[in-house]
mmCIF file with all atom_site columns, C-alpha atoms in Angstrom:
data_model
loop_
_atom_site.group_PDB
_atom_site.id
_atom_site.type_symbol
_atom_site.label_atom_id
_atom_site.label_alt_id
_atom_site.label_comp_id
_atom_site.label_asym_id
_atom_site.label_entity_id
_atom_site.label_seq_id
_atom_site.pdbx_PDB_ins_code
_atom_site.Cartn_x
_atom_site.Cartn_y
_atom_site.Cartn_z
_atom_site.occupancy
_atom_site.B_iso_or_equiv
_atom_site.pdbx_formal_charge
_atom_site.auth_seq_id
_atom_site.auth_comp_id
_atom_site.auth_asym_id
_atom_site.auth_atom_id
_atom_site.pdbx_PDB_model_num
ATOM 1   C CA . ASP S 1 1   ? -90.349 11.965  4.588   1.00 34.00 ? 1042 ASP S CA 1
ATOM 2   C CA . ARG S 1 2   ? -90.220 9.383   1.828   1.00 33.00 ? 1043 ARG S CA 1
ATOM 3   C CA . ARG S 1 3   ? -88.079 10.840  -0.921  1.00 31.00 ? 1044 ARG S CA 1
ATOM 4   C CA . GLY S 1 4   ? -87.403 8.890   -4.080  1.00 33.00 ? 1045 GLY S CA 1
ATOM 5   C CA . ARG S 1 5   ? -84.532 6.758   -5.289  1.00 30.00 ? 1046 ARG S CA 1
ATOM 6   C CA . PHE S 1 6   ? -82.127 9.667   -5.870  1.00 30.00 ? 1047 PHE S CA 1
ATOM 7   C CA . GLY S 1 7   ? -83.507 11.885  -3.105  1.00 34.00 ? 1048 GLY S CA 1
ATOM 8   C CA . GLY S 1 8   ? -82.184 10.378  0.125   1.00 33.00 ? 1049 GLY S CA 1
ATOM 9   C CA . PRO S 1 9   ? -83.695 8.164   2.833   1.00 35.00 ? 1050 PRO S CA 1
ATOM 10  C CA . GLU S 1 10  ? -85.301 5.722   0.397   1.00 35.00 ? 1051 GLU S CA 1
ATOM 11  C CA . CYS S 1 11  ? -81.847 4.214   -0.249  1.00 32.00 ? 1052 CYS S CA 1
ATOM 12  C CA . ALA S 1 12  ? -81.054 1.284   2.040   1.00 34.00 ? 1053 ALA S CA 1
ATOM 13  C CA . PRO S 1 13  ? -77.876 1.265   4.118   1.00 34.00 ? 1054 PRO S CA 1
ATOM 14  C CA . CYS S 1 14  ? -75.248 -1.432  3.839   1.00 34.00 ? 1055 CYS S CA 1
ATOM 15  C CA . VAL S 1 15  ? -76.555 -4.627  5.417   1.00 35.00 ? 1056 VAL S CA 1
ATOM 16  C CA . CYS S 1 16  ? -73.195 -6.232  6.209   1.00 37.00 ? 1057 CYS S CA 1
ATOM 17  C CA . PHE S 1 17  ? -69.627 -5.148  6.528   1.00 36.00 ? 1058 PHE S CA 1
ATOM 18  C CA . LEU S 1 18  ? -66.316 -6.856  7.014   1.00 37.00 ? 1059 LEU S CA 1
ATOM 19  C CA . SER S 1 19  ? -64.968 -6.226  10.474  1.00 35.00 ? 1060 SER S CA 1
ATOM 20  C CA . ALA S 1 20  ? -61.290 -5.413  10.766  1.00 36.00 ? 1061 ALA S CA 1
ATOM 21  C CA . THR S 1 21  ? -61.129 -7.348  14.030  1.00 36.00 ? 1062 THR S CA 1
ATOM 22  C CA . THR S 1 22  ? -63.110 -10.473 13.160  1.00 40.00 ? 1063 THR S CA 1
ATOM 23  C CA . SER S 1 23  ? -62.713 -13.091 10.488  1.00 42.00 ? 1064 SER S CA 1
ATOM 24  C CA . THR S 1 24  ? -66.239 -12.995 9.099   1.00 47.00 ? 1065 THR S CA 1
ATOM 25  C CA . ALA S 1 25  ? -68.879 -10.539 8.042   1.00 48.00 ? 1066 ALA S CA 1
ATOM 26  C CA . VAL S 1 26  ? -70.789 -8.795  10.795  1.00 52.00 ? 1067 VAL S CA 1
ATOM 27  C CA . ARG S 1 27  ? -74.501 -9.214  10.163  1.00 57.00 ? 1068 ARG S CA 1
ATOM 28  C CA . LYS S 1 28  ? -76.769 -6.233  10.298  1.00 63.00 ? 1069 LYS S CA 1
ATOM 29  C CA . THR S 1 29  ? -80.525 -6.203  9.936   1.00 71.00 ? 1070 THR S CA 1
ATOM 30  C CA . MET S 1 30  ? -81.788 -5.151  6.523   1.00 71.00 ? 1071 MET S CA 1
ATOM 31  C CA . ARG S 1 31  ? -83.781 -1.951  6.964   1.00 75.00 ? 1072 ARG S CA 1
ATOM 32  C CA . ARG S 1 32  ? -86.095 -2.575  4.009   1.00 72.00 ? 1073 ARG S CA 1
ATOM 33  C CA . THR S 1 33  ? -87.259 -6.095  4.866   1.00 72.00 ? 1074 THR S CA 1
ATOM 34  C CA . ASP S 1 34  ? -89.960 -5.760  2.194   1.00 69.00 ? 1075 ASP S CA 1
ATOM 35  C CA . LYS S 1 35  ? -87.154 -5.994  -0.403  1.00 68.00 ? 1076 LYS S CA 1
ATOM 36  C CA . GLU S 1 36  ? -85.193 -8.771  1.331   1.00 76.00 ? 1077 GLU S CA 1
ATOM 37  C CA . ILE S 1 37  ? -84.814 -12.107 -0.449  1.00 78.00 ? 1078 ILE S CA 1
ATOM 38  C CA . SER S 1 38  ? -84.137 -14.562 2.376   1.00 79.00 ? 1079 SER S CA 1
ATOM 39  C CA . SER S 1 39  ? -85.124 -17.855 0.739   1.00 84.00 ? 1080 SER S CA 1
ATOM 40  C CA . ARG S 1 40  ? -82.041 -19.972 0.039   1.00 89.00 ? 1081 ARG S CA 1
ATOM 41  C CA . ILE S 1 41  ? -83.786 -21.345 -3.076  1.00 91.00 ? 1082 ILE S CA 1
ATOM 42  C CA . GLU S 1 42  ? -84.282 -17.819 -4.440  1.00 89.00 ? 1083 GLU S CA 1
ATOM 43  C CA . GLN S 1 43  ? -80.717 -16.840 -3.504  1.00 88.00 ? 1084 GLN S CA 1
ATOM 44  C CA . ASP S 1 44  ? -79.362 -19.914 -5.338  1.00 90.00 ? 1085 ASP S CA 1
ATOM 45  C CA . ALA S 1 45  ? -81.440 -18.981 -8.381  1.00 90.00 ? 1086 ALA S CA 1
ATOM 46  C CA . LEU S 1 46  ? -80.030 -15.438 -8.379  1.00 91.00 ? 1087 LEU S CA 1
ATOM 47  C CA . LEU S 1 47  ? -76.440 -16.714 -8.173  1.00 93.00 ? 1088 LEU S CA 1
ATOM 48  C CA . ALA S 1 48  ? -77.196 -19.187 -10.967 1.00 93.00 ? 1089 ALA S CA 1
ATOM 49  C CA . LYS S 1 49  ? -78.587 -16.390 -13.218 1.00 92.00 ? 1090 LYS S CA 1
ATOM 50  C CA . GLY S 1 50  ? -75.601 -14.062 -13.073 1.00 93.00 ? 1091 GLY S CA 1
ATOM 51  C CA . THR S 1 51  ? -72.415 -14.285 -15.123 1.00 93.00 ? 1092 THR S CA 1
ATOM 52  C CA . ILE S 1 52  ? -70.258 -11.452 -13.739 1.00 94.00 ? 1093 ILE S CA 1
ATOM 53  C CA . LEU S 1 53  ? -69.564 -10.676 -10.112 1.00 96.00 ? 1094 LEU S CA 1
ATOM 54  C CA . HIS S 1 54  ? -67.793 -7.734  -8.553  1.00 96.00 ? 1095 HIS S CA 1
ATOM 55  C CA . LEU S 1 55  ? -65.267 -9.094  -6.085  1.00 97.00 ? 1096 LEU S CA 1
ATOM 56  C CA . ALA S 1 56  ? -64.379 -6.800  -3.184  1.00 97.00 ? 1097 ALA S CA 1
ATOM 57  C CA . LEU S 1 57  ? -61.014 -7.433  -1.567  1.00 97.00 ? 1098 LEU S CA 1
ATOM 58  C CA . VAL S 1 58  ? -58.967 -5.774  1.157   1.00 96.00 ? 1099 VAL S CA 1
ATOM 59  C CA . ASP S 1 59  ? -55.910 -3.960  -0.214  1.00 95.00 ? 1100 ASP S CA 1
ATOM 60  C CA . GLY S 1 60  ? -53.785 -2.854  2.735   1.00 92.00 ? 1101 GLY S CA 1
ATOM 61  C CA . GLY S 1 61  ? -56.852 -1.657  4.619   1.00 89.00 ? 1102 GLY S CA 1
ATOM 62  C CA . ALA S 1 62  ? -58.458 -0.038  1.563   1.00 94.00 ? 1103 ALA S CA 1
ATOM 63  C CA . PRO S 1 63  ? -61.202 -1.531  -0.629  1.00 95.00 ? 1104 PRO S CA 1
ATOM 64  C CA . TYR S 1 64  ? -60.373 -2.961  -4.042  1.00 96.00 ? 1105 TYR S CA 1
ATOM 65  C CA . ILE S 1 65  ? -63.086 -4.185  -6.422  1.00 97.00 ? 1106 ILE S CA 1
ATOM 66  C CA . VAL S 1 66  ? -62.678 -6.142  -9.630  1.00 97.00 ? 1107 VAL S CA 1
ATOM 67  C CA . PRO S 1 67  ? -65.257 -7.720  -11.997 1.00 96.00 ? 1108 PRO S CA 1
ATOM 68  C CA . LEU S 1 68  ? -64.810 -11.427 -12.768 1.00 96.00 ? 1109 LEU S CA 1
ATOM 69  C CA . ASP S 1 69  ? -66.533 -14.274 -14.578 1.00 94.00 ? 1110 ASP S CA 1
ATOM 70  C CA . TYR S 1 70  ? -67.782 -16.809 -12.064 1.00 96.00 ? 1111 TYR S CA 1
ATOM 71  C CA . GLY S 1 71  ? -69.640 -20.034 -11.560 1.00 96.00 ? 1112 GLY S CA 1
ATOM 72  C CA . TRP S 1 72  ? -71.877 -21.132 -8.659  1.00 96.00 ? 1113 TRP S CA 1
ATOM 73  C CA . ASP S 1 73  ? -72.153 -24.828 -7.811  1.00 96.00 ? 1114 ASP S CA 1
ATOM 74  C CA . GLY S 1 74  ? -74.729 -24.407 -5.040  1.00 93.00 ? 1115 GLY S CA 1
ATOM 75  C CA . THR S 1 75  ? -72.090 -24.297 -2.318  1.00 93.00 ? 1116 THR S CA 1
ATOM 76  C CA . HIS S 1 76  ? -69.067 -22.355 -3.594  1.00 96.00 ? 1117 HIS S CA 1
ATOM 77  C CA . ILE S 1 77  ? -68.310 -19.630 -6.091  1.00 97.00 ? 1118 ILE S CA 1
ATOM 78  C CA . TYR S 1 78  ? -65.476 -20.382 -8.527  1.00 97.00 ? 1119 TYR S CA 1
ATOM 79  C CA . MET S 1 79  ? -63.534 -17.771 -10.481 1.00 97.00 ? 1120 MET S CA 1
ATOM 80  C CA . HIS S 1 80  ? -60.407 -17.787 -12.613 1.00 95.00 ? 1121 HIS S CA 1
ATOM 81  C CA . CYS S 1 81  ? -57.660 -15.261 -13.221 1.00 95.00 ? 1122 CYS S CA 1
ATOM 82  C CA . ALA S 1 82  ? -53.976 -14.923 -14.067 1.00 95.00 ? 1123 ALA S CA 1
ATOM 83  C CA . THR S 1 83  ? -51.544 -16.524 -11.622 1.00 95.00 ? 1124 THR S CA 1
ATOM 84  C CA . LYS S 1 84  ? -50.030 -13.141 -10.683 1.00 95.00 ? 1125 LYS S CA 1
ATOM 85  C CA . GLY S 1 85  ? -51.544 -9.764  -10.060 1.00 95.00 ? 1126 GLY S CA 1
ATOM 86  C CA . LYS S 1 86  ? -53.082 -7.373  -7.588  1.00 96.00 ? 1127 LYS S CA 1
ATOM 87  C CA . LYS S 1 87  ? -56.119 -9.481  -6.634  1.00 95.00 ? 1128 LYS S CA 1
ATOM 88  C CA . LEU S 1 88  ? -53.912 -12.448 -5.708  1.00 96.00 ? 1129 LEU S CA 1
ATOM 89  C CA . ASP S 1 89  ? -51.577 -10.158 -3.763  1.00 96.00 ? 1130 ASP S CA 1
ATOM 90  C CA . CYS S 1 90  ? -54.629 -8.896  -1.850  1.00 96.00 ? 1131 CYS S CA 1
ATOM 91  C CA . LEU S 1 91  ? -55.877 -12.438 -1.180  1.00 96.00 ? 1132 LEU S CA 1
ATOM 92  C CA . ASP S 1 92  ? -52.455 -13.574 0.026   1.00 95.00 ? 1133 ASP S CA 1
ATOM 93  C CA . ALA S 1 93  ? -52.484 -10.753 2.594   1.00 96.00 ? 1134 ALA S CA 1
ATOM 94  C CA . ASP S 1 94  ? -56.170 -11.034 3.620   1.00 96.00 ? 1135 ASP S CA 1
ATOM 95  C CA . ASN S 1 95  ? -58.545 -13.550 2.070   1.00 96.00 ? 1136 ASN S CA 1
ATOM 96  C CA . ARG S 1 96  ? -61.775 -11.970 3.364   1.00 96.00 ? 1137 ARG S CA 1
ATOM 97  C CA . VAL S 1 97  ? -63.983 -11.042 0.406   1.00 97.00 ? 1138 VAL S CA 1
ATOM 98  C CA . ALA S 1 98  ? -67.429 -9.865  -0.546  1.00 97.00 ? 1139 ALA S CA 1
ATOM 99  C CA . ALA S 1 99  ? -68.911 -10.378 -3.990  1.00 97.00 ? 1140 ALA S CA 1
ATOM 100 C CA . ASN S 1 100 ? -71.968 -8.771  -5.542  1.00 95.00 ? 1141 ASN S CA 1
ATOM 101 C CA . VAL S 1 101 ? -74.016 -10.052 -8.465  1.00 93.00 ? 1142 VAL S CA 1
ATOM 102 C CA . LEU S 1 102 ? -76.757 -8.024  -10.153 1.00 85.00 ? 1143 LEU S CA 1
ATOM 103 C CA . PRO S 1 103 ? -78.594 -10.576 -12.312 1.00 79.00 ? 1144 PRO S CA 1
ATOM 104 C CA . PHE S 1 104 ? -81.471 -8.196  -13.146 1.00 76.00 ? 1145 PHE S CA 1
ATOM 105 C CA . HIS S 1 105 ? -81.868 -4.431  -13.338 1.00 68.00 ? 1146 HIS S CA 1
ATOM 106 C CA . ALA S 1 106 ? -84.002 -1.997  -15.327 1.00 71.00 ? 1147 ALA S CA 1
ATOM 107 C CA . MET S 1 107 ? -85.198 1.569   -14.927 1.00 75.00 ? 1148 MET S CA 1
ATOM 108 C CA . THR S 1 108 ? -88.815 2.181   -14.060 1.00 75.00 ? 1149 THR S CA 1
ATOM 109 C CA . ASP S 1 109 ? -90.974 3.809   -16.734 1.00 75.00 ? 1150 ASP S CA 1
ATOM 110 C CA . LYS S 1 110 ? -89.204 7.132   -17.382 1.00 75.00 ? 1151 LYS S CA 1
ATOM 111 C CA . SER S 1 111 ? -92.163 8.507   -19.343 1.00 75.00 ? 1152 SER S CA 1
ATOM 112 C CA . ALA S 1 112 ? -94.304 8.367   -16.173 1.00 76.00 ? 1153 ALA S CA 1
ATOM 113 C CA . ALA S 1 113 ? -91.822 10.481  -14.160 1.00 75.00 ? 1154 ALA S CA 1
ATOM 114 C CA . ASP S 1 114 ? -92.513 14.171  -13.570 1.00 80.00 ? 1155 ASP S CA 1
ATOM 115 C CA . LYS S 1 115 ? -89.299 14.751  -11.608 1.00 80.00 ? 1156 LYS S CA 1
ATOM 116 C CA . ALA S 1 116 ? -86.046 12.908  -10.896 1.00 80.00 ? 1157 ALA S CA 1
ATOM 117 C CA . CYS S 1 117 ? -87.195 11.494  -7.561  1.00 78.00 ? 1158 CYS S CA 1
ATOM 118 C CA . ASP S 1 118 ? -90.047 9.682   -9.377  1.00 74.00 ? 1159 ASP S CA 1
ATOM 119 C CA . LEU S 1 119 ? -87.477 7.486   -11.130 1.00 77.00 ? 1160 LEU S CA 1
ATOM 120 C CA . GLY S 1 120 ? -86.471 4.165   -9.704  1.00 78.00 ? 1161 GLY S CA 1
ATOM 121 C CA . THR S 1 121 ? -84.891 0.865   -10.543 1.00 75.00 ? 1162 THR S CA 1
ATOM 122 C CA . TRP S 1 122 ? -86.273 -2.631  -10.691 1.00 71.00 ? 1163 TRP S CA 1
ATOM 123 C CA . PHE S 1 123 ? -83.507 -4.950  -9.546  1.00 66.00 ? 1164 PHE S CA 1
ATOM 124 C CA . GLN S 1 124 ? -82.348 -8.156  -7.942  1.00 82.00 ? 1165 GLN S CA 1
ATOM 125 C CA . SER S 1 125 ? -79.023 -8.062  -6.131  1.00 87.00 ? 1166 SER S CA 1
ATOM 126 C CA . ILE S 1 126 ? -77.155 -10.664 -4.114  1.00 90.00 ? 1167 ILE S CA 1
ATOM 127 C CA . THR S 1 127 ? -74.053 -10.186 -1.991  1.00 92.00 ? 1168 THR S CA 1
ATOM 128 C CA . VAL S 1 128 ? -71.889 -13.015 -0.708  1.00 95.00 ? 1169 VAL S CA 1
ATOM 129 C CA . PHE S 1 129 ? -69.417 -12.718 2.164   1.00 95.00 ? 1170 PHE S CA 1
ATOM 130 C CA . GLY S 1 130 ? -66.682 -15.238 2.810   1.00 97.00 ? 1171 GLY S CA 1
ATOM 131 C CA . ARG S 1 131 ? -63.082 -16.200 2.257   1.00 97.00 ? 1172 ARG S CA 1
ATOM 132 C CA . ALA S 1 132 ? -61.403 -16.819 -1.076  1.00 97.00 ? 1173 ALA S CA 1
ATOM 133 C CA . HIS S 1 133 ? -58.803 -19.541 -1.602  1.00 97.00 ? 1174 HIS S CA 1
ATOM 134 C CA . ARG S 1 134 ? -56.577 -20.609 -4.470  1.00 97.00 ? 1175 ARG S CA 1
ATOM 135 C CA . VAL S 1 135 ? -57.568 -24.058 -5.705  1.00 97.00 ? 1176 VAL S CA 1
ATOM 136 C CA . THR S 1 136 ? -54.569 -26.337 -6.259  1.00 96.00 ? 1177 THR S CA 1
ATOM 137 C CA . ASP S 1 137 ? -56.132 -29.810 -6.236  1.00 96.00 ? 1178 ASP S CA 1
ATOM 138 C CA . PRO S 1 138 ? -56.350 -30.918 -9.919  1.00 95.00 ? 1179 PRO S CA 1
ATOM 139 C CA . ALA S 1 139 ? -59.811 -32.503 -9.519  1.00 95.00 ? 1180 ALA S CA 1
ATOM 140 C CA . GLU S 1 140 ? -61.234 -29.396 -7.856  1.00 97.00 ? 1181 GLU S CA 1
ATOM 141 C CA . ARG S 1 141 ? -59.588 -27.118 -10.460 1.00 96.00 ? 1182 ARG S CA 1
ATOM 142 C CA . THR S 1 142 ? -61.365 -29.129 -13.181 1.00 94.00 ? 1183 THR S CA 1
ATOM 143 C CA . HIS S 1 143 ? -64.634 -28.914 -11.221 1.00 95.00 ? 1184 HIS S CA 1
ATOM 144 C CA . GLY S 1 144 ? -64.187 -25.131 -10.837 1.00 96.00 ? 1185 GLY S CA 1
ATOM 145 C CA . PHE S 1 145 ? -63.603 -24.615 -14.558 1.00 94.00 ? 1186 PHE S CA 1
ATOM 146 C CA . GLN S 1 146 ? -66.604 -26.803 -15.417 1.00 95.00 ? 1187 GLN S CA 1
ATOM 147 C CA . VAL S 1 147 ? -68.788 -24.799 -13.027 1.00 96.00 ? 1188 VAL S CA 1
ATOM 148 C CA . ILE S 1 148 ? -67.668 -21.530 -14.660 1.00 95.00 ? 1189 ILE S CA 1
ATOM 149 C CA . LEU S 1 149 ? -68.239 -22.906 -18.168 1.00 95.00 ? 1190 LEU S CA 1
ATOM 150 C CA . ARG S 1 150 ? -71.709 -24.199 -17.201 1.00 95.00 ? 1191 ARG S CA 1
ATOM 151 C CA . GLN S 1 151 ? -72.622 -20.769 -15.744 1.00 94.00 ? 1192 GLN S CA 1
ATOM 152 C CA . HIS S 1 152 ? -71.862 -19.237 -19.146 1.00 93.00 ? 1193 HIS S CA 1
ATOM 153 C CA . GLY S 1 153 ? -73.612 -21.946 -21.184 1.00 92.00 ? 1194 GLY S CA 1
ATOM 154 C CA . ALA S 1 154 ? -70.308 -23.241 -22.555 1.00 92.00 ? 1195 ALA S CA 1
ATOM 155 C CA . ASP S 1 155 ? -69.968 -26.548 -20.701 1.00 87.00 ? 1196 ASP S CA 1
ATOM 156 C CA . HIS S 1 156 ? -70.096 -28.411 -24.044 1.00 89.00 ? 1197 HIS S CA 1
ATOM 157 C CA . LEU S 1 157 ? -66.616 -27.068 -24.919 1.00 87.00 ? 1198 LEU S CA 1
ATOM 158 C CA . PRO S 1 158 ? -63.548 -29.228 -24.311 1.00 85.00 ? 1199 PRO S CA 1
ATOM 159 C CA . PHE S 1 159 ? -61.464 -28.107 -21.350 1.00 80.00 ? 1200 PHE S CA 1
ATOM 160 C CA . GLU S 1 160 ? -57.758 -28.421 -20.705 1.00 86.00 ? 1201 GLU S CA 1
ATOM 161 C CA . ASP S 1 161 ? -56.243 -27.171 -17.437 1.00 88.00 ? 1202 ASP S CA 1
ATOM 162 C CA . SER S 1 162 ? -53.416 -24.657 -17.694 1.00 90.00 ? 1203 SER S CA 1
ATOM 163 C CA . PRO S 1 163 ? -50.759 -23.727 -15.123 1.00 89.00 ? 1204 PRO S CA 1
ATOM 164 C CA . ALA S 1 164 ? -51.027 -20.127 -16.396 1.00 92.00 ? 1205 ALA S CA 1
ATOM 165 C CA . VAL S 1 165 ? -54.502 -19.823 -14.852 1.00 94.00 ? 1206 VAL S CA 1
ATOM 166 C CA . ALA S 1 166 ? -55.364 -19.572 -11.163 1.00 95.00 ? 1207 ALA S CA 1
ATOM 167 C CA . VAL S 1 167 ? -58.691 -20.975 -9.951  1.00 96.00 ? 1208 VAL S CA 1
ATOM 168 C CA . LEU S 1 168 ? -60.234 -19.299 -6.912  1.00 97.00 ? 1209 LEU S CA 1
ATOM 169 C CA . ARG S 1 169 ? -63.008 -20.576 -4.661  1.00 98.00 ? 1210 ARG S CA 1
ATOM 170 C CA . ILE S 1 170 ? -65.119 -18.519 -2.271  1.00 97.00 ? 1211 ILE S CA 1
ATOM 171 C CA . ASP S 1 171 ? -66.184 -20.375 0.855   1.00 97.00 ? 1212 ASP S CA 1
ATOM 172 C CA . VAL S 1 172 ? -69.446 -18.604 1.669   1.00 95.00 ? 1213 VAL S CA 1
ATOM 173 C CA . ASP S 1 173 ? -70.028 -17.393 5.238   1.00 94.00 ? 1214 ASP S CA 1
ATOM 174 C CA . HIS S 1 174 ? -73.163 -15.350 4.669   1.00 91.00 ? 1215 HIS S CA 1
ATOM 175 C CA . ILE S 1 175 ? -75.465 -14.227 1.854   1.00 91.00 ? 1216 ILE S CA 1
ATOM 176 C CA . THR S 1 176 ? -77.765 -11.212 1.646   1.00 88.00 ? 1217 THR S CA 1
ATOM 177 C CA . ALA S 1 177 ? -80.118 -10.507 -1.226  1.00 83.00 ? 1218 ALA S CA 1
ATOM 178 C CA . LYS S 1 178 ? -82.739 -7.952  -2.063  1.00 88.00 ? 1219 LYS S CA 1
ATOM 179 C CA . GLY S 1 179 ? -84.912 -7.022  -4.954  1.00 77.00 ? 1220 GLY S CA 1
ATOM 180 C CA . LYS S 1 180 ? -87.640 -4.825  -6.267  1.00 81.00 ? 1221 LYS S CA 1
ATOM 181 C CA . THR S 1 181 ? -89.311 -6.421  -9.249  1.00 77.00 ? 1222 THR S CA 1
ATOM 182 C CA . PRO S 1 182 ? -91.924 -4.819  -11.458 1.00 77.00 ? 1223 PRO S CA 1
ATOM 183 C CA . PRO S 1 183 ? -95.588 -5.707  -10.994 1.00 75.00 ? 1224 PRO S CA 1
ATOM 184 C CA . ALA S 1 184 ? -96.768 -8.356  -13.450 1.00 70.00 ? 1225 ALA S CA 1
ATOM 185 C CA . SER S 1 185 ? -98.470 -5.716  -15.642 1.00 56.00 ? 1226 SER S CA 1
ATOM 186 C CA . ASP S 1 186 ? -95.207 -3.690  -15.959 1.00 53.00 ? 1227 ASP S CA 1
ATOM 187 C CA . ALA S 1 187 ? -93.116 -6.809  -16.578 1.00 49.00 ? 1228 ALA S CA 1
ATOM 188 C CA . GLN S 1 188 ? -95.440 -7.929  -19.387 1.00 47.00 ? 1229 GLN S CA 1
ATOM 189 C CA . ALA S 1 189 ? -95.484 -4.468  -20.964 1.00 46.00 ? 1230 ALA S CA 1
ATOM 190 C CA . GLY S 1 190 ? -91.654 -4.148  -20.853 1.00 48.00 ? 1231 GLY S CA 1
#
């Protein structure tokens, strides 16, 4: 039984989850290995392409997700936010995080679909698991802001640090990525 994207089993299960009893992500095998992107070079490229990530935090045992601008320096993810608020309260209580970036997505050709389960999505998705920390060292704060500005193509702008802004860094424990890209003929036609 191979139903389509909206019909059931075709959807892949979660490949990692944060364990309540351990400090890091528990690795699971990706069911659809044909979609897995395991090359570190390709994973770096995906993180470098994105501009917004969805940061998942633990909020008293419940999930909490917030979108943020980010920058990837090849080792760490940097983000910025206000110095007070729910996400920082969550991080102070439990700094385990997951972050997802979707640098590419598009629907398959809708005109070729006869029914809903014929529809699908071309995509590239990367999920990072780790621990987030507030950055207090002035040199690293400057580095973090520069990384974020570079990610958004704005590294030519002058930068002045502000005590009203918190800089966060994710120390990456594990990365998973997957994708389904259109065949060359579809990509050229779209």
